[in-house]
Amino acid sequence: MASTMRKVSLRNLAAHKLRLILTVLSVVLGTSFIAGALIFTSTMSNSFNGIFDKVAIGVDTQISPKTTDTNAYGGVESLGVPDSVIQQIQRDKDKLGVAQIVPGYQSMMTIADSKGKAIQTGGAPTMGASWVPKTQALDPDGATILPGGRAPNGPHEAVLNESAAKRADLKVGSRTKVVVSAGNAKPFEVKIVGLVDMAGDTSGYTEMDFDAATAKTLFTDGSHASMVQLGAVKGVSADTLKQRINKEFPGYKVQTGDEVRQENKDAINSFLQIFNYILLAFAAIGLIVGTFIIYNTFSMIVAQRVRELALLRAIGAGRGQVLRSVMLEAVVVGLFGSIVGLGVGTGLAAGLQALLSSTGTGLPSGSLVVGPAAIIACLVVGVVVTTVSAIAPARRASRVAPVEAMRESQTDGAASLKVRTIIAIVLAVLSAVALAIGASGKGGNAALMVGIGALGTIIAVVCGAPALARPVVGALGLVLAKPFGKLGQLARTNAIRNPRRTAATAFALTLGLMLVAIIGTLGASFKSTIDRAVNDEVKAPIMAIGTGGTGALPPAVSKEIKKVDGVDSVISIHGVEGTLNGKEVGGNSPSGDLTKAANIKLVKGSSKLTPNGLLTSDKAAKKYHWSVGEKVTFTSHFGKKATVQVVGIYKSSALLDPWQMGNAAYEKLTPPSMRADYVDLIMLDDGADSAAVQQKIEDATGSYLTVKVQTKEEFANSSAQQINQMLVVLYGMLGLALIIAVLGIINTLALSVVERKREIGMLRAVGMLRKQVRRTIYLESVLISIFGALLGMVLGVIIGWCLVRTFREWMAGITPVVPWGTVLFTLVAAAVCGVLAALWPGIRAARTKPLEAIADV
Amino acid sequence: MSNPAAAPEVAREAQQPPAAAAYKLAKVYGKGETVVHALRGVSVEFAEGEFTAIMGPSGSGKSTLMHCLAGLDTASFGTAQIGSTELTGLNDKQMTKLRRDLIGFVFQSFNLVPTLTARENITLPLDIAGKKVDKEWMDAVVDRLGLADRLGHRPSELSGGQVQRVACARALVGRPQIIFGDEPTGNLDSRSSAEVLSILRATVDDFKQTVVIVTHDPRAASYADRVIFLADGQIVNDQRGLSTDDIYEYMKHLDEHPPAPVPVPDEQD
Ligand SMILES: Nc1ncnc2c1ncn2[C@@H]1O[C@H](COP(=O)(O)OP(=O)(O)OP(=O)(O)O)[C@@H](O)[C@H]1O
Ligand SMILES: [Mg+2]
């Protein structure tokens, strides 16, 4: 009997190819994202590792300042290694076992392309560095100047990496403008004298090298090196040299070449990890939703096979045999689906890679790495999820009574929803309480509470949606299907005929769109808060911001702006970083009287910031227990100290948090080569034509390549746009949710069309036209979709609303805003998806022959 | 039974055009080795206002004939017509509209949409067509069928006999040219069966409705004005005014002396 049952299962799979394809498809959806995520990240990390394998070759020991983040994607927060260290090593060369000393000078910069615009790197950094001639290089096979070029010499010559030159359309002999990001440097022109083939010369990375003396003056304060690389004499190992140097200079970071390479790799891998997490989050959504589709499919398959299973039971098959036979089907489907998923995932990773390299993102291209992790994760997850999803339907199948074989009607969906609904109600109440508690508080714990509430809500939806489906879809049907008369009524009754199935089908939309609504609410709230803050708090009609790699403005820019006709004054907001009682803190320092450019709502003291004074928001004052007249000492990363006196306390606001430091103190803390401005607030002369002056400022600062001049309104809009860019992930999620939802709806509808074959045939016999059959299916699908979307939107907006309330801790004055536009768009999109999903099942249904109503089975 | 007619005889005495007719209708299933001749050139006319029963052994082509006549299936050769409309050459849409507007159906099982109430099922063809329901006629039909207090029920809440009566009501309410029933009482006990048949009988008598049913039950066939016997895809007898006993008698005769196998008609005909 066992082998017979196996034969029955396998024959079943083979006999219902459509059903098989649809079920497999739902497995493929989830697993392909897992495979795609893992393959993509390991491919990327493999190609990055390949690049970093070539970094720091020949370096036995590298000395760099402790606070410097030496990875390629970080900034410089320290002055570097002082010349005195280099001199000391030079002196003790023999004692230490050092053969070669190569100091390096580097910093972020901006380079113009042949059209005078900043070279686009797609997120990769643009670095300026010192060129190390072959004769001095630790790695004789390292960076090489390509034939036709030569090494740079003097302050107006430079070499550029080959791929960047290609992107920028620059050649040997071209002249172009460059700006160093930090310090007081002005833009200047350089001549490209050579192109370099170097490690890391990939799609986005841009590096311009100058001779060592030029680089030193450009990129450091003139008495430091960014780092020093050492080569050991024969007989002294890298480790030995490292230990000796470490002993000699304990205040610095000392690494072997291997460690430098590893550090680079680790940094890039943790950067890639973010990609991995995003993709895996997508995979999780895909799988969770996929689980419901698989569950739905197996439920329907079992329902359709009730008579067959009952017959098997009647002729003596045991419950266990029936259960195993259904589970065997699940394992076969899961395995097959995962294998296909692996293939699709590989394609997905390849596509993503191609997409990213074509959009000029600074990611290298390399051959795909399909590692064992991806294969195992994909197969295991696919099979486990499929079998788990099939357990409930399989158990139901095993409980089919033999008499069912003789019965006419189908009994699926008759089981009570009572237990599920009670669980849902309890969970919903608890979640509501959690959400309310979260929303009434602010900060991390409140947000966590909201998160718990959100999770509870999702589980409540899973349990309670079937009970909701009947009344909600019924009501929706009354409104939406009314114009379609009888067809509408048929669609409506079909949609609520099996609420379990309707709810499971709609779940893909509910979950996906819930996330969309949450993020959409956050976005809308941030945007409106920024809008309001800019309008209320900023007096300056025009502002300038930096668009380069560091996002900062070179301090020289404000001097250029001041010279423009029609400009009354410019107040630069400098960034201040340092430590306070050993803790990292960051704030601002305005170059002039802030009250001229911004509205400050003073709470206590004076709003007049003295050179060694500190204006603080009430929030920061509370946090640090500051009161007016109190003295506070900040320490910079470079060991400098500045003591300031609190002169006033103002009301905390979105733009002016957390504190403003007087200029003298700022200059004490920040050496000139480290200075940069966040923003320049520009006040105009009375009666000046704002648009004309804006144009003039743009012309005056154009040579800095990375200066954006905006009106207050434009600034608010572009800040909002930045938020919108972060919301791109959201739209990816929306897309995925919609795709899966469409597939799920197709699946459910196609199977229920098969299930309702006789009924449809009968309707055709009594005169329903094909197009009427199709329309009924479309309407049913739209009702299911809108039900799912509505549920997701309502819950998402509520959760988003609560979440925004907790953000008051970090962003003063933020108030929740419902993104009506997004909600409306999403509902319409869901309806469109409903129709799209119903196209094929509709056509299949319309093809039903009237005779199929009469024919037995 | 004195006339075991070997050749089919087409009824010609009706003055008006027939409500439905078939001429040299043939239906072939499959090809080559597995070919089945379900109908071998059947010619028959169904007069307006007459109740006809089609009988014959299993596999003799009864259902096939009815399906071809009712526009549910297309014949391989020959023509079928409803009223003056030829079915051959109609596209799916025209055929569907014809079924909707001119034909009523009562099937053996699965007659009603399970999610709709009895009333909604009855008016379904009219609703689909977007036509107004003739309230008086509907009430008359429902009254006649004794369904007045059952209209709000779902099919699952009705007995088998009631379901078939609802199906009859659905067939009647659109005043079709002709009602077809393929073993409409096949699933019913003798009492419910008698109920349904007398209702069909009454619609013929009272409303001049044309009805054609397929049945295996001589008692059911005795309600009809005319009984047509089919064997091996051909009409082997066509008589009026038979009693239950006559029909039993003839069936016995048919079992003992099955009609000689007839050569396959020339398919190019
Ligand atoms: N779809 C089909 N494909 C192949 N052969 C068919 C098909 N439908 C019917 N037949 C064959 O055509 C012949 C006539 O079938 P039909 O259904 O008309 O018989 P019937 O007289 O209605 O029999 P019953 O009393 O059992 O319902 C039978 O031999 C049957 O096997
Ligand atoms: Mg039949």
mmCIF file of N, CA and C in Angstrom, chain A residues 107-191:
data_model
loop_
_atom_site.group_PDB
_atom_site.id
_atom_site.type_symbol
_atom_site.label_atom_id
_atom_site.label_comp_id
_atom_site.label_asym_id
_atom_site.label_seq_id
_atom_site.Cartn_x
_atom_site.Cartn_y
_atom_site.Cartn_z
ATOM 1 N N SER A 107 43.521 62.569 0.974
ATOM 2 C CA SER A 107 42.300 63.194 1.485
ATOM 3 C C SER A 107 41.230 63.080 0.407
ATOM 4 N N MET A 108 39.988 63.314 0.832
ATOM 5 C CA MET A 108 38.902 63.333 -0.151
ATOM 6 C C MET A 108 39.019 64.598 -0.985
ATOM 7 N N MET A 109 38.647 64.527 -2.257
ATOM 8 C CA MET A 109 38.651 65.716 -3.087
ATOM 9 C C MET A 109 37.576 65.606 -4.159
ATOM 10 N N THR A 110 37.455 66.648 -4.925
ATOM 11 C CA THR A 110 36.496 66.627 -6.023
ATOM 12 C C THR A 110 37.232 67.005 -7.300
ATOM 13 N N ILE A 111 36.943 66.280 -8.380
ATOM 14 C CA ILE A 111 37.637 66.502 -9.645
ATOM 15 C C ILE A 111 36.583 66.761 -10.717
ATOM 16 N N ALA A 112 36.844 67.751 -11.556
ATOM 17 C CA ALA A 112 35.898 68.045 -12.632
ATOM 18 C C ALA A 112 36.173 67.143 -13.824
ATOM 19 N N ASP A 113 35.111 66.768 -14.527
ATOM 20 C CA ASP A 113 35.305 66.003 -15.766
ATOM 21 C C ASP A 113 35.499 66.974 -16.919
ATOM 22 N N SER A 114 35.524 66.456 -18.140
ATOM 23 C CA SER A 114 35.865 67.314 -19.277
ATOM 24 C C SER A 114 34.828 68.407 -19.484
ATOM 25 N N LYS A 115 33.607 68.225 -18.909
ATOM 26 C CA LYS A 115 32.574 69.245 -19.081
ATOM 27 C C LYS A 115 32.532 70.224 -17.916
ATOM 28 N N GLY A 116 33.458 70.055 -16.960
ATOM 29 C CA GLY A 116 33.501 70.986 -15.835
ATOM 30 C C GLY A 116 32.595 70.614 -14.695
ATOM 31 N N LYS A 117 31.968 69.426 -14.768
ATOM 32 C CA LYS A 117 31.109 68.954 -13.663
ATOM 33 C C LYS A 117 31.872 67.912 -12.854
ATOM 34 N N ALA A 118 31.511 67.773 -11.579
ATOM 35 C CA ALA A 118 32.198 66.791 -10.743
ATOM 36 C C ALA A 118 32.049 65.389 -11.332
ATOM 37 N N ILE A 119 33.131 64.614 -11.290
ATOM 38 C CA ILE A 119 33.080 63.247 -11.816
ATOM 39 C C ILE A 119 32.124 62.423 -10.966
ATOM 40 N N GLN A 120 31.212 61.731 -11.617
ATOM 41 C CA GLN A 120 30.258 60.888 -10.894
ATOM 42 C C GLN A 120 30.921 59.561 -10.538
ATOM 43 N N THR A 121 30.850 59.183 -9.273
ATOM 44 C CA THR A 121 31.486 57.934 -8.859
ATOM 45 C C THR A 121 30.466 56.905 -8.407
ATOM 46 N N GLY A 122 29.225 57.278 -8.375
ATOM 47 C CA GLY A 122 28.190 56.337 -7.971
ATOM 48 C C GLY A 122 28.375 55.827 -6.560
ATOM 49 N N GLY A 123 28.863 56.676 -5.679
ATOM 50 C CA GLY A 123 28.977 56.273 -4.278
ATOM 51 C C GLY A 123 30.391 55.921 -3.863
ATOM 52 N N ALA A 124 31.253 55.578 -4.820
ATOM 53 C CA ALA A 124 32.647 55.282 -4.472
ATOM 54 C C ALA A 124 33.349 56.608 -4.188
ATOM 55 N N PRO A 125 34.429 56.571 -3.400
ATOM 56 C CA PRO A 125 35.075 57.835 -3.033
ATOM 57 C C PRO A 125 35.964 58.394 -4.148
ATOM 58 N N THR A 126 36.178 59.702 -4.088
ATOM 59 C CA THR A 126 37.179 60.352 -4.937
ATOM 60 C C THR A 126 38.310 60.787 -4.013
ATOM 61 N N MET A 127 39.465 60.215 -4.205
ATOM 62 C CA MET A 127 40.567 60.476 -3.293
ATOM 63 C C MET A 127 41.675 61.249 -3.997
ATOM 64 N N GLY A 128 42.347 62.092 -3.213
ATOM 65 C CA GLY A 128 43.598 62.682 -3.669
ATOM 66 C C GLY A 128 44.696 62.014 -2.851
ATOM 67 N N ALA A 129 45.852 61.727 -3.477
ATOM 68 C CA ALA A 129 46.915 61.028 -2.748
ATOM 69 C C ALA A 129 48.273 61.399 -3.313
ATOM 70 N N SER A 130 49.292 60.875 -2.668
ATOM 71 C CA SER A 130 50.653 61.140 -3.152
ATOM 72 C C SER A 130 51.097 60.004 -4.060
ATOM 73 N N TRP A 131 51.766 60.373 -5.134
ATOM 74 C CA TRP A 131 52.279 59.367 -6.074
ATOM 75 C C TRP A 131 53.634 58.865 -5.571
ATOM 76 N N VAL A 132 53.732 57.538 -5.469
ATOM 77 C CA VAL A 132 54.988 56.954 -5.025
ATOM 78 C C VAL A 132 55.723 56.416 -6.247
ATOM 79 N N PRO A 133 56.882 57.013 -6.604
ATOM 80 C CA PRO A 133 57.603 56.546 -7.779
ATOM 81 C C PRO A 133 58.040 55.094 -7.610
ATOM 82 N N LYS A 134 58.167 54.413 -8.729
ATOM 83 C CA LYS A 134 58.544 52.995 -8.735
ATOM 84 C C LYS A 134 59.776 52.723 -7.873
ATOM 85 N N THR A 135 60.714 53.636 -7.937
ATOM 86 C CA THR A 135 61.986 53.417 -7.244
ATOM 87 C C THR A 135 61.796 53.383 -5.730
ATOM 88 N N GLN A 136 60.766 54.068 -5.254
ATOM 89 C CA GLN A 136 60.546 54.093 -3.806
ATOM 90 C C GLN A 136 59.434 53.159 -3.366
ATOM 91 N N ALA A 137 58.661 52.632 -4.345
ATOM 92 C CA ALA A 137 57.475 51.864 -3.971
ATOM 93 C C ALA A 137 57.848 50.555 -3.300
ATOM 94 N N LEU A 138 57.021 50.157 -2.328
ATOM 95 C CA LEU A 138 57.254 48.894 -1.638
ATOM 96 C C LEU A 138 56.884 47.727 -2.529
ATOM 97 N N ASP A 139 55.913 47.957 -3.395
ATOM 98 C CA ASP A 139 55.477 46.895 -4.308
ATOM 99 C C ASP A 139 55.851 47.288 -5.724
ATOM 100 N N PRO A 140 56.909 46.667 -6.239
ATOM 101 C CA PRO A 140 57.362 47.057 -7.591
ATOM 102 C C PRO A 140 56.317 46.767 -8.664
ATOM 103 N N ASP A 141 55.370 45.848 -8.367
ATOM 104 C CA ASP A 141 54.342 45.537 -9.368
ATOM 105 C C ASP A 141 53.055 46.289 -9.090
ATOM 106 N N GLY A 142 53.092 47.261 -8.200
ATOM 107 C CA GLY A 142 51.881 47.989 -7.834
ATOM 108 C C GLY A 142 51.460 48.957 -8.915
ATOM 109 N N ALA A 143 50.904 50.085 -8.474
ATOM 110 C CA ALA A 143 50.373 51.069 -9.404
ATOM 111 C C ALA A 143 51.417 51.423 -10.466
ATOM 112 N N THR A 144 50.979 51.417 -11.719
ATOM 113 C CA THR A 144 51.893 51.659 -12.839
ATOM 114 C C THR A 144 51.326 52.742 -13.727
ATOM 115 N N ILE A 145 52.202 53.648 -14.137
ATOM 116 C CA ILE A 145 51.752 54.675 -15.088
ATOM 117 C C ILE A 145 51.749 54.065 -16.479
ATOM 118 N N LEU A 146 50.616 54.207 -17.164
ATOM 119 C CA LEU A 146 50.476 53.586 -18.478
ATOM 120 C C LEU A 146 51.363 54.304 -19.490
ATOM 121 N N PRO A 147 51.773 53.581 -20.496
ATOM 122 C CA PRO A 147 52.632 54.187 -21.532
ATOM 123 C C PRO A 147 51.991 55.466 -22.072
ATOM 124 N N GLY A 148 52.818 56.456 -22.311
ATOM 125 C CA GLY A 148 52.283 57.723 -22.824
ATOM 126 C C GLY A 148 52.160 58.746 -21.722
ATOM 127 N N GLY A 149 52.343 58.309 -20.460
ATOM 128 C CA GLY A 149 52.245 59.251 -19.352
ATOM 129 C C GLY A 149 53.539 59.256 -18.559
ATOM 130 N N ARG A 150 53.607 60.141 -17.603
ATOM 131 C CA ARG A 150 54.783 60.172 -16.721
ATOM 132 C C ARG A 150 54.339 60.558 -15.312
ATOM 133 N N ALA A 151 55.276 60.478 -14.364
ATOM 134 C CA ALA A 151 54.949 60.795 -12.987
ATOM 135 C C ALA A 151 54.690 62.287 -12.830
ATOM 136 N N PRO A 152 53.816 62.692 -11.890
ATOM 137 C CA PRO A 152 53.528 64.112 -11.705
ATOM 138 C C PRO A 152 54.703 64.815 -11.033
ATOM 139 N N ASN A 153 54.799 66.095 -11.314
ATOM 140 C CA ASN A 153 55.906 66.857 -10.764
ATOM 141 C C ASN A 153 55.438 68.286 -10.562
ATOM 142 N N GLY A 154 55.482 68.770 -9.344
ATOM 143 C CA GLY A 154 55.085 70.148 -9.088
ATOM 144 C C GLY A 154 53.620 70.282 -8.787
ATOM 145 N N PRO A 155 53.213 71.490 -8.346
ATOM 146 C CA PRO A 155 51.869 71.698 -7.812
ATOM 147 C C PRO A 155 50.766 71.665 -8.871
ATOM 148 N N HIS A 156 51.079 71.622 -10.161
ATOM 149 C CA HIS A 156 50.012 71.681 -11.150
ATOM 150 C C HIS A 156 49.962 70.461 -12.053
ATOM 151 N N GLU A 157 50.564 69.373 -11.575
ATOM 152 C CA GLU A 157 50.519 68.152 -12.377
ATOM 153 C C GLU A 157 49.980 67.004 -11.528
ATOM 154 N N ALA A 158 49.253 66.117 -12.194
ATOM 155 C CA ALA A 158 48.689 64.987 -11.460
ATOM 156 C C ALA A 158 48.490 63.810 -12.401
ATOM 157 N N VAL A 159 48.375 62.609 -11.818
ATOM 158 C CA VAL A 159 47.982 61.435 -12.594
ATOM 159 C C VAL A 159 46.632 60.948 -12.070
ATOM 160 N N LEU A 160 45.895 60.287 -12.946
ATOM 161 C CA LEU A 160 44.526 59.881 -12.610
ATOM 162 C C LEU A 160 44.371 58.399 -12.928
ATOM 163 N N ASN A 161 43.568 57.683 -12.120
ATOM 164 C CA ASN A 161 43.397 56.256 -12.455
ATOM 165 C C ASN A 161 42.619 56.118 -13.754
ATOM 166 N N GLU A 162 42.924 55.051 -14.464
ATOM 167 C CA GLU A 162 42.492 54.914 -15.850
ATOM 168 C C GLU A 162 40.974 54.910 -16.009
ATOM 169 N N SER A 163 40.293 54.113 -15.151
ATOM 170 C CA SER A 163 38.841 53.991 -15.345
ATOM 171 C C SER A 163 38.142 55.321 -15.061
ATOM 172 N N ALA A 164 38.662 56.061 -14.072
ATOM 173 C CA ALA A 164 38.068 57.364 -13.770
ATOM 174 C C ALA A 164 38.276 58.315 -14.937
ATOM 175 N N ALA A 165 39.476 58.261 -15.536
ATOM 176 C CA ALA A 165 39.775 59.138 -16.664
ATOM 177 C C ALA A 165 38.812 58.863 -17.808
ATOM 178 N N LYS A 166 38.527 57.580 -17.996
ATOM 179 C CA LYS A 166 37.613 57.202 -19.074
ATOM 180 C C LYS A 166 36.234 57.797 -18.793
ATOM 181 N N ARG A 167 35.771 57.649 -17.535
ATOM 182 C CA ARG A 167 34.452 58.153 -17.178
ATOM 183 C C ARG A 167 34.379 59.671 -17.327
ATOM 184 N N ALA A 168 35.495 60.329 -16.965
ATOM 185 C CA ALA A 168 35.499 61.788 -16.970
ATOM 186 C C ALA A 168 35.861 62.349 -18.344
ATOM 187 N N ASP A 169 36.185 61.440 -19.254
ATOM 188 C CA ASP A 169 36.615 61.872 -20.596
ATOM 189 C C ASP A 169 37.855 62.791 -20.509
ATOM 190 N N LEU A 170 38.807 62.394 -19.672
ATOM 191 C CA LEU A 170 40.056 63.147 -19.534
ATOM 192 C C LEU A 170 41.191 62.289 -20.089
ATOM 193 N N LYS A 171 42.162 62.954 -20.707
ATOM 194 C CA LYS A 171 43.281 62.226 -21.314
ATOM 195 C C LYS A 171 44.581 62.833 -20.835
ATOM 196 N N VAL A 172 45.666 62.167 -21.152
ATOM 197 C CA VAL A 172 46.973 62.749 -20.846
ATOM 198 C C VAL A 172 47.037 64.082 -21.577
ATOM 199 N N GLY A 173 47.371 65.121 -20.836
ATOM 200 C CA GLY A 173 47.435 66.449 -21.450
ATOM 201 C C GLY A 173 46.221 67.298 -21.145
ATOM 202 N N SER A 174 45.098 66.657 -20.697
ATOM 203 C CA SER A 174 43.908 67.450 -20.362
ATOM 204 C C SER A 174 44.189 68.305 -19.131
ATOM 205 N N ARG A 175 43.509 69.454 -19.089
ATOM 206 C CA ARG A 175 43.573 70.263 -17.876
ATOM 207 C C ARG A 175 42.191 70.231 -17.244
ATOM 208 N N THR A 176 42.168 70.181 -15.927
ATOM 209 C CA THR A 176 40.859 70.161 -15.278
ATOM 210 C C THR A 176 40.940 70.777 -13.886
ATOM 211 N N LYS A 177 39.759 71.166 -13.361
ATOM 212 C CA LYS A 177 39.687 71.794 -12.041
ATOM 213 C C LYS A 177 39.561 70.744 -10.957
ATOM 214 N N VAL A 178 40.226 71.002 -9.831
ATOM 215 C CA VAL A 178 40.047 70.115 -8.686
ATOM 216 C C VAL A 178 39.893 70.944 -7.420
ATOM 217 N N VAL A 179 39.200 70.365 -6.411
ATOM 218 C CA VAL A 179 39.043 71.023 -5.106
ATOM 219 C C VAL A 179 39.285 69.983 -4.031
ATOM 220 N N VAL A 180 40.045 70.367 -3.022
ATOM 221 C CA VAL A 180 40.223 69.483 -1.870
ATOM 222 C C VAL A 180 39.076 69.768 -0.904
ATOM 223 N N SER A 181 38.478 68.704 -0.385
ATOM 224 C CA SER A 181 37.231 68.883 0.368
ATOM 225 C C SER A 181 37.400 69.693 1.649
ATOM 226 N N ALA A 182 38.403 69.387 2.447
ATOM 227 C CA ALA A 182 38.537 70.079 3.724
ATOM 228 C C ALA A 182 39.581 71.191 3.616
ATOM 229 N N GLY A 183 39.653 72.029 4.645
ATOM 230 C CA GLY A 183 40.677 73.066 4.695
ATOM 231 C C GLY A 183 40.328 74.253 3.835
ATOM 232 N N ASN A 184 41.290 75.151 3.720
ATOM 233 C CA ASN A 184 41.011 76.428 3.098
ATOM 234 C C ASN A 184 41.332 76.491 1.607
ATOM 235 N N ALA A 185 41.582 75.306 1.020
ATOM 236 C CA ALA A 185 42.029 75.286 -0.374
ATOM 237 C C ALA A 185 40.979 75.867 -1.301
ATOM 238 N N LYS A 186 41.457 76.558 -2.308
ATOM 239 C CA LYS A 186 40.586 77.050 -3.361
ATOM 240 C C LYS A 186 40.702 76.086 -4.533
ATOM 241 N N PRO A 187 39.724 76.117 -5.423
ATOM 242 C CA PRO A 187 39.837 75.260 -6.606
ATOM 243 C C PRO A 187 41.067 75.666 -7.418
ATOM 244 N N PHE A 188 41.715 74.731 -8.007
ATOM 245 C CA PHE A 188 42.853 75.065 -8.866
ATOM 246 C C PHE A 188 42.888 74.107 -10.048
ATOM 247 N N GLU A 189 43.682 74.482 -11.046
ATOM 248 C CA GLU A 189 43.715 73.679 -12.258
ATOM 249 C C GLU A 189 44.933 72.781 -12.256
ATOM 250 N N VAL A 190 44.735 71.530 -12.685
ATOM 251 C CA VAL A 190 45.891 70.652 -12.812
ATOM 252 C C VAL A 190 45.937 70.109 -14.228
ATOM 253 N N LYS A 191 47.128 69.661 -14.608
ATOM 254 C CA LYS A 191 47.292 69.036 -15.913
ATOM 255 C C LYS A 191 47.489 67.548 -15.677
#
